[in-house]
């Protein structure tokens, strides 16, 4: 599979995505550790997903070069935001009886997140 | 500090693998199938591990964080989901955009529950 994937990715591109991914994952870890504890909402996860959505909209709107896009979109924003943790947190909220929180969390993340990507994309396109 | 480094390195691999799968699966269809696939896969694995599977085989919490927060967190992505939805709407494919968001949310919950179920079965066994 790696061979097939390699068809479109050079060593430099793999490195660039990797460095972006490193920074994104570390930033998400720090924000989650700082904000996720002892609260009804996983504010850290919510914040990275919303900020990452706004960011990706802006980057797409700017239409940067392939290398910058790989660094900032595939690497940084991709690793900063997360889907698996979001879904796991929703399931855990629901199963611990905090059904209202789970619904709010879904609406906030998906609703505001997609809206922010749209806003970011439009702000720089005009 | 060691935890931060481990999560970062694991995140690096998660991001690279996600992009590689994206390129491998290509953009043949209008539906963002690559992002959807990695997101479902990562959610199943995270919930499977969260059911206690990882604690049973790895006793180092830093390694567990690297796998879950670092690798699976970076392997899955929410920003791409947002952007792909915006691009679908922009190209007039409103129904597909709604289906994509709906499938991601509902599918993610179902596959996550299935992951927890499989994990608990394995831990209890």
XYZ file of N, CA and C in Angstrom:
753
model
N 0.821 -1.193 0.000
C 0.000 0.000 0.000
C 0.863 1.253 0.000
N 1.970 1.182 0.761
C 2.861 2.325 0.853
C 3.425 2.661 -0.511
N 3.710 1.612 -1.323
C 4.242 1.802 -2.669
C 3.275 2.613 -3.528
N 2.008 2.209 -3.473
C 0.988 2.902 -4.268
C 0.875 4.350 -3.801
N 0.864 4.537 -2.469
C 0.735 5.878 -1.924
C 1.932 6.726 -2.324
N 3.098 6.079 -2.371
C 4.327 6.793 -2.698
C 4.276 7.434 -4.068
N 3.390 6.935 -4.911
C 3.254 7.482 -6.251
C 2.996 8.969 -6.248
N 2.270 9.450 -5.206
C 1.944 10.862 -5.172
C 2.703 11.634 -4.120
N 3.499 10.941 -3.319
C 4.163 11.620 -2.203
C 5.675 11.445 -2.231
N 6.391 12.552 -2.281
C 7.834 12.481 -2.254
C 8.309 12.443 -0.793
N 9.595 12.148 -0.611
C 10.157 12.089 0.736
C 9.997 13.425 1.452
N 10.238 14.505 0.722
C 10.113 15.841 1.311
C 8.678 16.092 1.765
N 7.723 15.664 0.943
C 6.308 15.852 1.294
C 5.947 15.054 2.550
N 6.464 13.827 2.636
C 6.218 12.994 3.818
C 6.772 13.697 5.064
N 7.955 14.269 4.949
C 8.576 14.994 6.063
C 7.770 16.217 6.464
N 7.331 16.961 5.458
C 6.571 18.193 5.692
C 5.256 17.871 6.405
N 4.550 16.820 5.948
C 3.301 16.398 6.593
C 3.593 15.927 8.022
N 4.699 15.186 8.163
C 5.079 14.667 9.475
C 5.344 15.774 10.489
N 6.066 16.801 10.077
C 6.372 17.912 10.990
C 5.086 18.654 11.352
N 4.232 18.895 10.363
C 2.948 19.528 10.624
C 2.116 18.690 11.576
N 2.129 17.383 11.377
C 1.378 16.458 12.228
C 1.901 16.448 13.651
N 3.200 16.530 13.791
C 3.832 16.580 15.118
C 3.332 17.808 15.888
N 3.433 18.963 15.248
C 3.033 20.221 15.906
C 1.539 20.207 16.246
N 0.727 19.747 15.304
C -0.720 19.706 15.517
C -1.096 18.798 16.677
N -0.505 17.594 16.726
C -0.828 16.633 17.775
C -0.380 17.136 19.147
N 0.797 17.758 19.208
C 1.316 18.279 20.476
C 0.420 19.421 20.986
N 0.025 20.308 20.078
C -0.834 21.425 20.466
C -2.173 20.910 20.988
N -2.719 19.887 20.335
C -3.991 19.303 20.790
C -3.816 18.675 22.174
N -2.704 17.964 22.376
C -2.428 17.347 23.686
C -2.383 18.396 24.788
N -1.643 19.482 24.546
C -1.486 20.525 25.563
C -2.826 21.180 25.887
N -3.612 21.474 24.850
C -4.912 22.117 25.081
C -5.893 21.169 25.765
N -5.854 19.876 25.400
C -6.745 18.905 26.039
C -6.388 18.732 27.508
N -5.099 18.612 27.785
C -4.655 18.454 29.176
C -5.048 19.659 30.024
N -5.009 20.822 29.387
C -5.300 22.059 30.097
C -6.802 22.262 30.310
N -7.607 21.884 29.315
C -9.023 22.281 29.330
C -10.049 21.156 29.472
N -9.661 19.912 29.208
C -10.674 18.854 29.192
C -11.129 18.370 30.562
N -10.311 18.580 31.577
C -10.625 17.971 32.863
C -11.714 18.666 33.654
N -12.430 17.849 34.388
C -13.400 18.329 35.371
C -14.422 19.303 34.814
N -14.781 19.148 33.595
C -15.802 20.018 33.024
C -16.874 19.160 32.370
N -18.037 19.743 32.185
C -19.116 19.002 31.555
C -18.822 18.772 30.081
N -18.173 19.744 29.476
C -17.842 19.637 28.057
C -16.337 19.452 27.885
N -15.926 18.598 26.953
C -14.485 18.502 26.658
C -14.060 19.744 25.869
N -13.847 20.841 26.599
C -13.578 22.140 25.968
C -12.325 22.101 25.080
N -11.324 21.348 25.513
C -10.078 21.261 24.736
C -10.320 20.685 23.350
N -11.017 19.541 23.292
C -11.314 18.904 22.002
C -12.191 19.810 21.151
N -13.192 20.422 21.808
C -14.096 21.327 21.089
C -13.309 22.483 20.472
N -12.418 23.058 21.277
C -11.640 24.208 20.820
C -10.735 23.860 19.623
N -10.003 22.751 19.710
C -9.110 22.401 18.582
C -9.913 22.100 17.325
N -11.063 21.435 17.462
C -11.867 21.114 16.282
C -12.460 22.373 15.638
N -12.862 23.336 16.461
C -13.413 24.582 15.917
C -12.307 25.448 15.306
N -11.209 25.596 16.041
C -10.091 26.416 15.536
C -9.518 25.803 14.265
N -9.386 24.477 14.249
C -8.845 23.784 13.079
C -9.746 23.935 11.865
N -11.065 23.955 12.095
C -12.016 24.113 10.988
C -11.930 25.513 10.385
N -11.843 26.525 11.252
C -11.689 27.897 10.761
C -10.382 28.030 9.978
N -9.339 27.446 10.549
C -8.007 27.508 9.941
C -7.989 26.864 8.551
N -8.582 25.658 8.435
C -8.554 24.943 7.152
C -9.354 25.727 6.101
N -10.429 26.397 6.541
C -11.195 27.219 5.605
C -10.364 28.357 5.046
N -9.636 29.021 5.943
C -8.777 30.139 5.530
C -7.695 29.657 4.559
N -7.037 28.544 4.905
C -5.952 28.018 4.063
C -6.473 27.631 2.677
N -7.659 26.989 2.638
C -8.240 26.602 1.346
C -8.588 27.831 0.529
N -9.115 28.849 1.202
C -9.484 30.079 0.513
C -8.280 30.805 -0.067
N -7.150 30.711 0.650
C -5.935 31.398 0.198
C -5.338 30.737 -1.041
N -5.583 29.418 -1.193
C -5.041 28.709 -2.348
C -3.525 28.709 -2.393
N -2.909 28.237 -1.315
C -1.447 28.214 -1.228
C -0.844 27.102 -2.097
N 0.473 27.072 -2.163
C 1.160 26.046 -2.949
C 0.917 24.661 -2.346
N 1.229 23.612 -3.141
C 0.982 22.232 -2.718
C 1.733 21.914 -1.417
N 2.969 22.379 -1.337
C 3.800 22.072 -0.167
C 3.247 22.714 1.112
N 2.861 23.984 1.015
C 2.279 24.674 2.170
C 0.950 24.040 2.577
N 0.169 23.644 1.571
C -1.114 23.000 1.857
C -0.885 21.673 2.579
N 0.107 20.914 2.137
C 0.400 19.630 2.789
C 0.832 19.845 4.233
N 1.650 20.863 4.450
C 2.143 21.160 5.798
C 1.009 21.619 6.715
N 0.228 22.590 6.228
C -0.788 23.228 7.074
C -2.118 22.472 7.129
N -2.497 21.835 6.013
C -3.795 21.156 5.968
C -3.666 19.681 6.365
N -2.915 18.904 5.557
C -2.787 17.462 5.836
C -2.047 17.227 7.142
N -0.998 18.020 7.381
C -0.203 17.828 8.589
C -0.811 18.503 9.800
N -0.653 19.818 9.859
C -1.027 20.566 11.065
C -2.519 20.490 11.421
N -3.393 20.981 10.535
C -4.831 21.028 10.860
C -5.409 19.621 11.002
N -4.918 18.695 10.174
C -5.397 17.316 10.240
C -5.116 16.688 11.588
N -3.921 16.926 12.108
C -3.526 16.330 13.394
C -4.027 17.143 14.582
N -4.192 18.452 14.398
C -4.720 19.296 15.476
C -6.161 18.907 15.795
N -6.946 18.696 14.748
C -8.338 18.301 14.949
C -8.415 16.788 15.027
N -9.489 16.306 15.607
C -9.642 14.861 15.744
C -11.103 14.463 15.656
N -11.335 13.342 15.037
C -12.695 12.829 14.917
C -12.929 11.705 15.922
N -11.934 10.848 16.090
C -12.095 9.667 16.951
C -12.363 10.058 18.404
N -11.617 11.036 18.921
C -11.808 11.476 20.307
C -13.190 12.105 20.489
N -13.588 12.925 19.506
C -14.904 13.558 19.537
C -16.005 12.508 19.674
N -15.972 11.499 18.809
C -17.023 10.477 18.822
C -16.999 9.678 20.123
N -15.791 9.376 20.607
C -15.660 8.621 21.853
C -16.246 9.430 23.016
N -15.963 10.728 23.032
C -16.476 11.585 24.107
C -17.995 11.686 24.074
N -18.561 11.745 22.860
C -20.023 11.794 22.722
C -20.638 10.512 23.295
N -20.069 9.375 22.939
C -20.567 8.081 23.434
C -20.464 8.021 24.959
N -19.340 8.476 25.498
C -19.138 8.434 26.953
C -20.120 9.357 27.687
N -20.363 10.543 27.118
C -21.334 11.464 27.725
C -22.714 10.811 27.757
N -23.103 10.243 26.629
C -24.422 9.628 26.499
C -24.577 8.456 27.479
N -23.549 7.611 27.546
C -23.626 6.415 28.385
C -23.582 6.745 29.879
N -22.999 7.895 30.250
C -22.969 8.257 31.661
C -24.204 9.082 32.033
N -25.181 9.103 31.141
C -26.451 9.751 31.443
C -26.499 11.235 31.129
N -25.418 11.791 30.619
C -25.412 13.229 30.288
C -25.826 13.413 28.829
N -27.054 13.008 28.554
C -27.533 12.997 27.167
C -27.639 14.397 26.577
N -28.076 15.355 27.414
C -28.200 16.730 26.940
C -26.824 17.282 26.549
N -25.832 17.006 27.397
C -24.463 17.447 27.099
C -23.978 16.858 25.767
N -24.278 15.579 25.549
C -23.851 14.907 24.319
C -24.452 15.595 23.098
N -25.739 15.934 23.196
C -26.419 16.597 22.072
C -25.826 17.986 21.825
N -25.608 18.748 22.904
C -24.990 20.080 22.772
C -23.601 19.982 22.143
N -22.851 18.998 22.604
C -21.479 18.815 22.120
C -21.462 18.542 20.615
N -22.376 17.675 20.165
C -22.480 17.355 18.735
C -22.879 18.594 17.940
N -23.892 19.311 18.427
C -24.376 20.495 17.699
C -23.287 21.568 17.625
N -22.607 21.791 18.755
C -21.546 22.805 18.788
C -20.417 22.441 17.831
N -19.941 21.191 17.905
C -18.797 20.801 17.078
C -19.143 20.807 15.589
N -20.187 20.063 15.224
C -20.528 19.947 13.806
C -21.088 21.263 13.255
N -22.035 21.850 13.978
C -22.682 23.065 13.490
C -21.726 24.229 13.370
N -21.095 24.575 14.494
C -20.187 25.726 14.495
C -18.925 25.418 13.678
N -18.437 24.167 13.763
C -17.213 23.786 13.045
C -17.349 23.978 11.546
N -18.417 23.438 10.975
C -18.618 23.551 9.526
C -18.874 25.012 9.141
N -19.605 25.729 10.016
C -19.866 27.141 9.754
C -18.552 27.945 9.754
N -17.664 27.637 10.690
C -16.380 28.348 10.763
C -15.517 28.074 9.533
N -15.538 26.828 9.049
C -14.786 26.505 7.825
C -15.324 27.352 6.669
N -16.642 27.478 6.616
C -17.299 28.284 5.580
C -16.896 29.748 5.693
N -16.954 30.266 6.926
C -16.595 31.676 7.167
C -15.134 31.935 6.789
N -14.251 31.052 7.222
C -12.827 31.196 6.914
C -12.584 31.212 5.411
N -13.246 30.294 4.734
C -13.122 30.145 3.278
C -13.602 31.403 2.566
N -14.706 31.983 3.064
C -15.275 33.164 2.420
C -14.514 34.440 2.715
N -14.080 34.596 3.955
C -13.353 35.801 4.357
C -12.178 36.074 3.431
N -11.412 35.016 3.115
C -10.230 35.237 2.291
C -10.519 35.167 0.794
N -11.697 34.630 0.412
C -12.021 34.541 -1.026
C -12.500 35.870 -1.583
N -13.071 36.712 -0.710
C -13.619 37.971 -1.209
C -12.561 39.050 -1.363
N 7.464 15.922 29.552
C 8.178 16.249 28.300
C 8.281 15.033 27.386
N 8.528 13.866 28.040
C 8.642 12.635 27.261
C 7.287 12.297 26.637
N 6.239 12.550 27.411
C 4.880 12.306 26.917
C 4.594 13.171 25.685
N 4.975 14.449 25.764
C 4.750 15.379 24.656
C 5.479 14.908 23.392
N 6.729 14.480 23.562
C 7.524 13.992 22.423
C 6.883 12.746 21.801
N 6.481 11.813 22.658
C 5.884 10.562 22.171
C 4.576 10.815 21.421
N 3.746 11.687 21.981
C 2.482 12.017 21.321
C 2.760 12.707 19.976
N 3.751 13.601 19.962
C 4.117 14.298 18.733
C 4.598 13.347 17.649
N 5.470 12.424 18.029
C 6.003 11.465 17.055
C 4.883 10.560 16.532
N 4.026 10.105 17.438
C 2.900 9.266 17.019
C 1.951 10.055 16.122
N 1.763 11.342 16.438
C 0.922 12.205 15.618
C 1.489 12.387 14.219
N 2.790 12.432 14.156
C 3.492 12.538 12.876
C 3.124 11.348 11.977
N 3.204 10.140 12.557
C 2.878 8.937 11.786
C 1.388 8.897 11.427
N 0.550 9.358 12.352
C -0.890 9.376 12.080
C -1.212 10.265 10.886
N -0.607 11.456 10.858
C -0.862 12.409 9.775
C -0.350 11.880 8.437
N 0.842 11.285 8.460
C 1.429 10.750 7.217
C 0.558 9.605 6.679
N 0.166 8.693 7.568
C -0.636 7.542 7.140
C -1.999 7.987 6.589
N -2.599 8.975 7.261
C -3.891 9.491 6.778
C -3.758 10.068 5.365
N -2.708 10.859 5.148
C -2.510 11.462 3.827
C -2.218 10.386 2.780
N -1.417 9.388 3.162
C -1.081 8.299 2.242
C -2.337 7.541 1.829
N -3.205 7.246 2.795
C -4.453 6.547 2.485
C -5.321 7.419 1.582
N -5.325 8.722 1.848
C -6.080 9.664 1.022
C -5.617 9.632 -0.427
N -4.313 9.599 -0.631
C -3.774 9.582 -1.986
C -3.997 8.229 -2.642
N -3.924 7.188 -1.826
C -4.086 5.833 -2.336
C -5.531 5.597 -2.796
N -6.482 6.094 -2.002
C -7.885 5.900 -2.346
C -8.326 6.849 -3.455
N -7.581 7.939 -3.595
C -7.846 8.871 -4.681
C -9.123 9.660 -4.489
N -9.491 10.395 -5.511
C -10.684 11.219 -5.442
C -11.630 10.836 -6.565
N -11.793 9.525 -6.721
C -12.623 9.012 -7.813
C -14.085 9.391 -7.699
N -14.611 9.345 -6.468
C -16.023 9.651 -6.292
C -16.186 11.032 -5.664
N -17.403 11.553 -5.695
C -17.662 12.864 -5.099
C -17.697 12.781 -3.583
N -18.033 11.607 -3.080
C -18.111 11.413 -1.632
C -16.694 11.316 -1.064
N -16.388 12.099 0.001
C -15.017 12.073 0.572
C -14.767 10.750 1.305
N -14.587 9.694 0.524
C -14.519 8.342 1.066
C -13.259 8.112 1.913
N -12.150 8.771 1.563
C -10.888 8.539 2.292
C -10.984 9.055 3.732
N -11.434 10.307 3.891
C -11.581 10.876 5.237
C -12.579 10.053 6.048
N -13.691 9.694 5.396
C -14.719 8.900 6.067
C -14.125 7.574 6.568
N -13.364 6.912 5.718
C -12.774 5.613 6.080
C -11.804 5.731 7.252
N -10.874 6.691 7.193
C -9.906 6.813 8.300
C -10.619 7.212 9.592
N -11.628 8.066 9.498
C -12.354 8.485 10.698
C -13.088 7.315 11.352
N -13.722 6.473 10.538
C -14.434 5.312 11.086
C -13.444 4.322 11.701
N -12.369 4.069 10.981
C -11.344 3.135 11.450
C -10.746 3.585 12.784
N -10.402 4.886 12.853
C -9.796 5.429 14.072
C -10.770 5.388 15.242
N -12.054 5.670 14.971
C -13.056 5.660 16.035
C -13.248 4.248 16.582
N -13.323 3.275 15.700
C -13.470 1.878 16.159
C -12.279 1.507 17.041
N -11.080 1.796 16.560
C -9.862 1.438 17.304
C -9.788 2.148 18.650
N -10.093 3.462 18.664
C -10.002 4.232 19.908
C -10.964 3.674 20.964
N -12.197 3.397 20.553
C -13.191 2.873 21.497
C -12.854 1.440 21.907
N -12.335 0.673 20.973
C -11.891 -0.697 21.263
C -10.804 -0.666 22.336
N -9.845 0.231 22.146
C -8.748 0.377 23.119
C -9.263 0.931 24.448
N -10.193 1.898 24.364
C -10.700 2.568 25.570
C -11.483 1.617 26.469
N -11.946 0.515 25.903
C -12.697 -0.460 26.705
C -11.784 -1.230 27.654
N -10.490 -0.919 27.608
C -9.556 -1.555 28.536
C -8.555 -2.487 27.877
N -8.667 -2.598 26.548
C -7.785 -3.511 25.803
C -6.320 -3.083 25.912
N -6.105 -1.774 25.736
C -4.729 -1.278 25.720
C -4.069 -1.391 27.096
N -4.855 -1.097 28.147
C -4.339 -1.193 29.523
C -3.909 -2.616 29.849
N -4.553 -3.576 29.160
C -4.262 -4.973 29.440
C -2.928 -5.413 28.837
N -2.579 -4.819 27.685
C -1.336 -5.257 27.036
C -0.172 -4.285 27.249
N -0.482 -2.982 27.419
C 0.591 -2.009 27.639
C 0.413 -1.384 29.027
N 1.450 -1.400 29.821
C 1.319 -0.875 31.182
C 1.925 0.513 31.344
N 2.441 1.037 30.232
C 3.041 2.366 30.269
C 2.025 3.395 29.759
N 1.575 4.285 30.646
C 0.541 5.255 30.283
C 1.002 6.189 29.162
N 2.305 6.479 29.120
C 2.816 7.377 28.074
C 2.691 6.751 26.683
N 2.918 5.452 26.617
C 2.769 4.751 25.333
C 1.286 4.718 24.941
N 0.422 4.487 25.925
C -1.018 4.464 25.667
C -1.467 5.822 25.115
N -0.996 6.918 25.739
C -1.324 8.270 25.255
C -0.802 8.484 23.839
N 0.393 7.973 23.572
C 0.976 8.141 22.234
C 0.093 7.473 21.184
N -0.395 6.271 21.483
C -1.241 5.529 20.540
C -2.609 6.194 20.378
N -3.247 6.540 21.512
C -4.613 7.063 21.443
C -4.663 8.554 21.084
N -4.030 9.391 21.904
C -4.061 10.841 21.670
C -3.216 11.210 20.445
N -2.017 10.626 20.371
C -1.097 10.968 19.290
C -1.491 10.367 17.957
N -1.362 9.041 17.860
C -1.581 8.392 16.563
C -3.037 8.462 16.102
N -3.965 7.922 16.899
C -5.369 7.872 16.455
C -5.983 9.267 16.361
N -5.560 10.170 17.267
C -6.054 11.540 17.218
C -5.651 12.242 15.936
N -4.416 12.044 15.520
C -3.917 12.708 14.307
C -4.327 11.963 13.043
N -4.514 10.644 13.166
C -4.939 9.826 12.022
C -6.352 10.231 11.606
N -7.215 10.415 12.600
C -8.571 10.891 12.294
C -8.534 12.415 12.251
N -9.525 13.004 11.592
C -9.510 14.455 11.443
C -10.922 15.013 11.389
N -11.094 16.174 11.984
C -12.389 16.836 11.887
C -12.338 17.990 10.891
N -11.188 18.645 10.787
C -11.076 19.804 9.900
C -11.336 19.432 8.440
N -10.836 18.260 8.009
C -11.067 17.818 6.630
C -12.556 17.583 6.398
N -13.215 17.017 7.412
C -14.666 16.787 7.321
C -15.399 18.120 7.116
N -15.025 19.136 7.902
C -15.635 20.465 7.771
C -15.429 21.022 6.366
N -14.163 20.976 5.928
C -13.812 21.586 4.633
C -14.484 20.851 3.475
N -14.476 19.525 3.541
C -15.101 18.737 2.471
C -16.598 19.014 2.396
N -17.218 19.216 3.559
C -18.645 19.538 3.578
C -18.883 20.890 2.909
N -18.036 21.877 3.250
C -18.143 23.206 2.633
C -17.970 23.105 1.113
N -16.980 22.330 0.669
C -16.716 22.205 -0.770
C -17.870 21.497 -1.490
N -18.493 20.516 -0.816
C -19.656 19.835 -1.407
C -20.813 20.822 -1.585
N -21.048 21.635 -0.537
C -22.118 22.636 -0.608
C -21.817 23.645 -1.715
N -20.565 24.084 -1.769
C -20.122 25.065 -2.763
C -20.332 24.564 -4.189
N -20.152 23.252 -4.414
C -20.308 22.699 -5.763
C -21.763 22.278 -6.020
N -22.650 22.669 -5.087
C -24.073 22.414 -5.303
C -24.561 21.043 -4.882
N -23.670 20.241 -4.291
C -24.072 18.889 -3.883
C -24.552 18.896 -2.423
N -25.662 19.582 -2.205
C -26.185 19.780 -0.845
C -26.568 18.448 -0.196
N -27.262 17.606 -0.964
C -27.724 16.318 -0.414
C -26.533 15.467 0.012
N -25.517 15.451 -0.837
C -24.314 14.673 -0.531
C -23.625 15.221 0.723
N -23.619 16.564 0.867
C -23.022 17.195 2.041
C -23.750 16.762 3.314
N -25.092 16.770 3.261
C -25.894 16.357 4.424
C -25.654 14.878 4.730
N -25.603 14.066 3.674
C -25.360 12.629 3.865
C -23.985 12.391 4.482
N -22.997 13.137 4.024
C -21.632 12.983 4.528
C -21.574 13.284 6.023
N -22.152 14.411 6.429
C -22.162 14.791 7.840
C -22.970 13.771 8.652
N -24.138 13.393 8.138
C -24.999 12.439 8.828
C -24.336 11.081 9.003
N -23.752 10.567 7.928
C -23.066 9.270 7.986
C -21.877 9.321 8.941
N -21.155 10.454 8.927
C -19.986 10.576 9.802
C -20.411 10.538 11.263
N -21.422 11.336 11.597
C -21.890 11.418 12.992
C -22.517 10.100 13.458
N -23.531 9.642 12.742
C -24.252 8.433 13.163
C -23.359 7.199 13.015
N -22.652 7.124 11.891
C -21.738 5.999 11.664
C -20.641 5.974 12.719
N -20.137 7.156 13.080
C -19.089 7.246 14.091
C -19.563 6.758 15.446
N -20.802 7.100 15.802
C -21.357 6.649 17.085
C -21.565 5.123 17.058
N -22.111 4.632 15.947
C -22.375 3.190 15.868
C -21.093 2.369 15.868
N -20.113 2.840 15.100
C -18.858 2.082 15.016
C -18.080 2.200 16.333
N -18.239 3.351 17.021
C -17.616 3.523 18.331
C -18.225 2.584 19.356
N -19.565 2.484 19.352
C -20.261 1.563 20.264
C -19.834 0.125 19.986
N -19.690 -0.200 18.711
C -19.251 -1.537 18.322
C -17.813 -1.785 18.807
N -16.976 -0.742 18.732
C -15.603 -0.844 19.232
C -15.568 -1.113 20.729
N -16.379 -0.360 21.490
C -16.482 -0.572 22.946
C -16.952 -2.000 23.235
N -17.947 -2.455 22.468
C -18.521 -3.789 22.650
C -17.441 -4.866 22.417
N -16.722 -4.748 21.308
C -15.667 -5.723 20.986
C -14.578 -5.700 22.056
N -14.207 -4.486 22.498
C -13.170 -4.339 23.510
C -13.552 -4.995 24.826
N -14.797 -4.740 25.252
C -15.276 -5.309 26.530
C -15.338 -6.832 26.453
N -15.753 -7.355 25.312
C -15.812 -8.814 25.110
C -14.417 -9.412 25.262
N -13.454 -8.720 24.642
C -12.081 -9.240 24.655
C -11.481 -9.172 26.059
N -11.742 -8.052 26.759
C -11.196 -7.877 28.104
C -11.813 -8.896 29.071
N -13.120 -9.135 28.884
C -13.820 -10.077 29.772
C -13.412 -11.514 29.495
N -12.978 -11.777 28.286
C -12.645 -13.154 27.885
C -11.400 -13.683 28.601
